[in-house]
Structure formats: structure tokens, C-alpha cells
Amino acid sequence: MRLIKNFALMIVLLPMVGACAYVDLEEIGSMEVQHWEFAQNLHREYVDLAQAEWDEGDYADAELFGNKAIAAADAANEGSTIPDPQEVSEREIPAGDVDVLSNARASLIEQLDNGRRTMPEHAARAQAMFDCWLQELEENIQPEDIAKCRDGFNLAFLELIKGAPAPAMVAAAAPSGEAIKAVGPFMVYFGFNSASLDSAAKALINSLASHKFSGDELGYIVLSG
């Protein structure tokens, strides 16, 4: 009987031991990241995401983000490949969101080519918030967390666009002080069954108001419910 009890105790404890063996976030967070500001920022962003998921008991995603933090540090320290934003196909995303996420990722990849060097903090933030957005959409149980990651991505991505270099060939130089042309897509979300914008959405709209547009822009509304 005692043997059976001990065996049952082992079965109960195994998931707990497994969970504790995923990642050492304290060790990962204390890693030194050499001489590359983008990698330093990306490492910190992924450590923060890993810790947030660990605190919620999502040890699998804590491990994923922790490993991406390690990869960012290794890219700076050892010259290995810097981790990219996660592929949309690697997550089980609601069908109605796949195109939006795919377009957002493609636009982010394009901006990262230059942004890693010229705006490393915003580039790292945009990448981490994109991965966060994917992760939260796959769970699809915490609307506030989805919105937080999505809006974090949008704001960081807008900063990347604002800092993007001008096209190599132009017909004539723009007059001094003229607004910078905005290049989308940009996404603004409303609360479910609501016409109210949160502070992040309002900040995005206010920032876009200072940009130049061609006049040919298109917009659409996706209704839910």
C-alpha cells in the first residue's frame, strides 16, 4: 500500500518537476549581451515576455520566449542568427485574423532590415510585441492581453516607419518641414461591441495625423458578433 502511495505521489509530482525544469529565467535575464543594441533590447523584451508567461503558469511559452532571449544574446556574443518574428503558421490563429497577422509580419520584416540598426529599441519592441500578439491570439481567452500586445506592436511599428529612410530616388526634395509620408497598413481596434477607442488606439491616430497621405488610401471595418 505504501508503495502504491509513493508511486501515486511520484505521478502527481512529475508535472511540477517538469514545469520547473523548463527555463532558468534568472540566469537568462542575467546574460551579458555584447555590443549590439538591437540584440540587447530584444533579449530584454523576450525575458520580460517569458517571465510574464511563467507567472501565468504557461511554461511552454515561457520556454519559447526564454529560448528566443538566449538566441538574441548568442547572436550578439557568438555571431549566430538573430531570431526573427515568429511565423504565423506556427500558431493556431483564428481564421479571421490570419491575413492581418501575415500582413503585419511581412511589413515588420521589411522594416527590421533597416530598423535593427537605426532604431534598435523600437525594432526590438515591435518584434517582441508581434510575437506576444500571436501568442495571445492563439490562446484567445484574454482580450485585454491581446489588445495590449497588438497596440504595443502598432505603436512600435509606427516609430519604425517614422524613422525609415527616404526612398533612394525622388523627383524633387520635399520642402523643409513637410510631413513624412505614412506607409501602412495601420490597424485600430475597438473594444468588443463598443465604439470606444482605448488610449493606445488614440495615440496611434494622433501620431498618424502628423503624417502625409497620398489621398488614395483605403479603409475597411471588420464587424464581429
XYZ file of C-alpha atoms in Angstrom:
225
model
C 0.000 0.000 0.000
C 2.845 2.324 0.878
C 4.473 1.541 -2.463
C 1.250 2.457 -4.261
C 1.005 5.726 -2.354
C 4.610 6.606 -3.152
C 4.054 5.801 -6.820
C 0.945 7.978 -6.893
C 2.896 10.791 -5.265
C 5.567 10.484 -7.955
C 2.911 10.757 -10.669
C 1.486 13.901 -9.078
C 4.902 15.497 -8.690
C 6.181 14.738 -12.190
C 4.274 17.601 -13.924
C 5.527 20.001 -11.255
C 9.118 18.873 -11.694
C 8.759 19.105 -15.463
C 7.396 22.627 -15.224
C 10.258 23.757 -13.010
C 12.808 22.310 -15.419
C 11.820 24.382 -18.444
C 13.969 27.511 -18.177
C 16.042 29.391 -15.635
C 14.761 32.901 -16.271
C 17.019 34.444 -13.662
C 20.070 33.025 -15.414
C 18.790 34.014 -18.860
C 17.980 37.516 -17.682
C 21.482 37.982 -16.297
C 23.197 37.034 -19.574
C 25.621 39.648 -20.868
C 24.806 40.760 -24.400
C 27.758 42.271 -26.248
C 27.976 45.346 -28.450
C 24.673 45.138 -30.362
C 21.909 47.397 -29.164
C 19.149 45.618 -31.062
C 20.108 42.239 -29.590
C 20.341 43.759 -26.116
C 16.831 45.192 -26.403
C 15.422 42.039 -27.985
C 16.948 39.903 -25.230
C 15.319 42.074 -22.577
C 11.941 42.072 -24.335
C 11.875 38.280 -24.615
C 12.944 37.847 -20.990
C 10.016 40.053 -19.969
C 7.604 38.015 -22.103
C 8.980 34.755 -20.721
C 8.587 35.964 -17.149
C 5.016 37.108 -17.781
C 4.058 33.702 -19.194
C 5.855 31.892 -16.374
C 3.913 33.910 -13.817
C 0.671 32.851 -15.533
C 1.682 29.185 -15.479
C 2.226 28.994 -19.244
C 5.555 27.197 -19.035
C 5.665 26.173 -22.701
C 5.529 29.776 -23.924
C 7.865 30.839 -21.122
C 10.350 28.340 -22.535
C 9.785 29.561 -26.100
C 10.374 33.214 -25.213
C 13.258 32.293 -22.926
C 14.964 30.422 -25.746
C 14.484 33.401 -28.060
C 16.121 35.600 -25.412
C 19.075 33.197 -25.374
C 19.198 33.257 -29.182
C 19.273 37.065 -29.183
C 22.189 37.051 -26.735
C 24.020 34.381 -28.734
C 23.584 36.401 -31.925
C 25.441 39.297 -30.322
C 28.005 37.256 -28.419
C 28.770 34.466 -30.875
C 27.587 35.741 -34.253
C 24.747 33.241 -34.604
C 21.490 34.083 -36.375
C 19.262 36.639 -34.680
C 15.743 35.250 -34.113
C 13.035 36.524 -36.460
C 9.437 37.301 -35.551
C 7.548 34.048 -35.213
C 5.843 32.652 -38.310
C 2.070 32.990 -38.210
C 1.749 29.368 -39.360
C 3.488 28.201 -36.176
C 0.483 29.244 -34.100
C -3.172 28.202 -34.272
C -4.600 31.634 -35.025
C -8.338 32.264 -35.549
C -9.023 32.182 -39.290
C -10.307 35.749 -39.376
C -7.016 37.078 -38.021
C -4.547 35.175 -40.207
C -4.382 37.714 -43.060
C -3.983 40.657 -40.689
C -1.161 38.930 -38.817
C 0.528 37.761 -42.023
C 0.486 41.277 -43.495
C 1.731 42.740 -40.231
C 4.622 40.279 -40.109
C 5.606 40.942 -43.731
C 5.627 44.699 -43.081
C 7.639 44.207 -39.892
C 10.266 42.066 -41.621
C 10.696 44.804 -44.224
C 11.146 47.499 -41.576
C 13.526 45.387 -39.477
C 16.120 45.328 -42.260
C 16.938 48.944 -41.514
C 15.321 49.351 -38.103
C 17.618 46.905 -36.313
C 20.444 49.344 -36.963
C 18.788 52.752 -36.886
C 16.040 52.300 -34.278
C 17.039 49.227 -32.257
C 14.784 49.842 -29.272
C 11.620 50.291 -31.355
C 12.596 47.429 -33.663
C 13.043 45.041 -30.748
C 9.813 46.198 -29.157
C 7.852 45.727 -32.392
C 9.217 42.202 -32.861
C 8.524 41.129 -29.291
C 5.035 42.611 -29.291
C 4.260 40.860 -32.569
C 5.246 37.522 -31.038
C 3.220 38.410 -27.951
C 0.225 39.243 -30.148
C 0.479 35.856 -31.868
C 0.761 34.008 -28.584
C -2.196 35.749 -27.003
C -4.359 35.294 -30.116
C -3.628 31.579 -30.120
C -4.877 31.356 -26.528
C -7.734 33.748 -27.400
C -9.013 33.918 -23.820
C -7.687 37.275 -22.576
C -8.963 40.164 -24.750
C -7.111 42.760 -22.685
C -3.790 40.959 -23.142
C -4.418 40.581 -26.881
C -5.113 44.311 -27.146
C -2.059 45.213 -25.071
C 0.301 43.225 -27.306
C -1.401 44.336 -30.535
C -1.344 48.016 -29.595
C 2.236 47.702 -28.392
C 3.159 46.343 -31.798
C 1.286 49.080 -33.660
C 2.930 51.905 -31.732
C 6.445 50.474 -32.044
C 5.904 49.738 -35.733
C 4.778 53.305 -36.347
C 8.010 54.554 -34.780
C 9.950 52.327 -37.168
C 8.123 53.840 -40.130
C 8.755 57.365 -38.888
C 12.466 56.579 -38.732
C 12.655 54.777 -42.070
C 14.992 56.287 -44.690
C 13.548 58.211 -47.617
C 13.399 56.425 -50.994
C 16.725 56.396 -52.820
C 15.339 58.193 -55.895
C 12.887 61.096 -55.730
C 11.743 63.611 -58.325
C 12.327 66.563 -56.023
C 13.177 67.138 -52.420
C 10.226 67.735 -50.133
C 10.026 71.231 -48.684
C 11.568 71.628 -45.270
C 9.087 70.865 -42.520
C 6.723 68.889 -44.755
C 5.087 65.931 -43.077
C 6.619 62.499 -43.590
C 4.552 60.161 -45.739
C 2.976 57.325 -43.786
C 3.134 53.793 -45.183
C 0.613 51.288 -43.810
C -1.183 49.154 -43.140
C -2.249 50.539 -39.782
C -4.780 48.805 -37.588
C -7.008 50.443 -34.995
C -9.215 48.241 -32.871
C -12.385 48.934 -30.914
C -13.484 47.077 -27.832
C -15.933 44.247 -28.444
C -19.441 45.588 -29.039
C -18.145 49.119 -28.460
C -17.335 52.257 -30.444
C -14.783 53.442 -27.869
C -11.050 53.631 -28.529
C -8.512 52.878 -25.831
C -5.529 55.134 -25.099
C -3.162 53.186 -27.368
C -5.534 53.433 -30.337
C -5.986 57.161 -29.759
C -2.211 57.622 -29.567
C -1.789 55.830 -32.896
C -4.417 58.035 -34.584
C -2.895 61.208 -33.148
C 0.537 60.189 -34.371
C -0.750 59.378 -37.865
C -2.417 62.792 -38.046
C 1.016 64.394 -38.374
C 1.895 62.309 -41.437
C 1.346 62.906 -45.121
C -1.030 60.709 -47.122
C -1.449 60.318 -50.876
C -5.243 60.666 -50.866
C -5.724 57.197 -52.341
C -5.820 55.346 -49.042
C -8.495 52.759 -48.400
C -10.012 51.714 -45.125
C -12.365 48.988 -44.076
C -14.202 47.847 -40.980
C -14.384 44.237 -39.843
C -17.543 43.542 -37.877
C -17.680 40.788 -35.282
C -20.609 39.288 -33.475
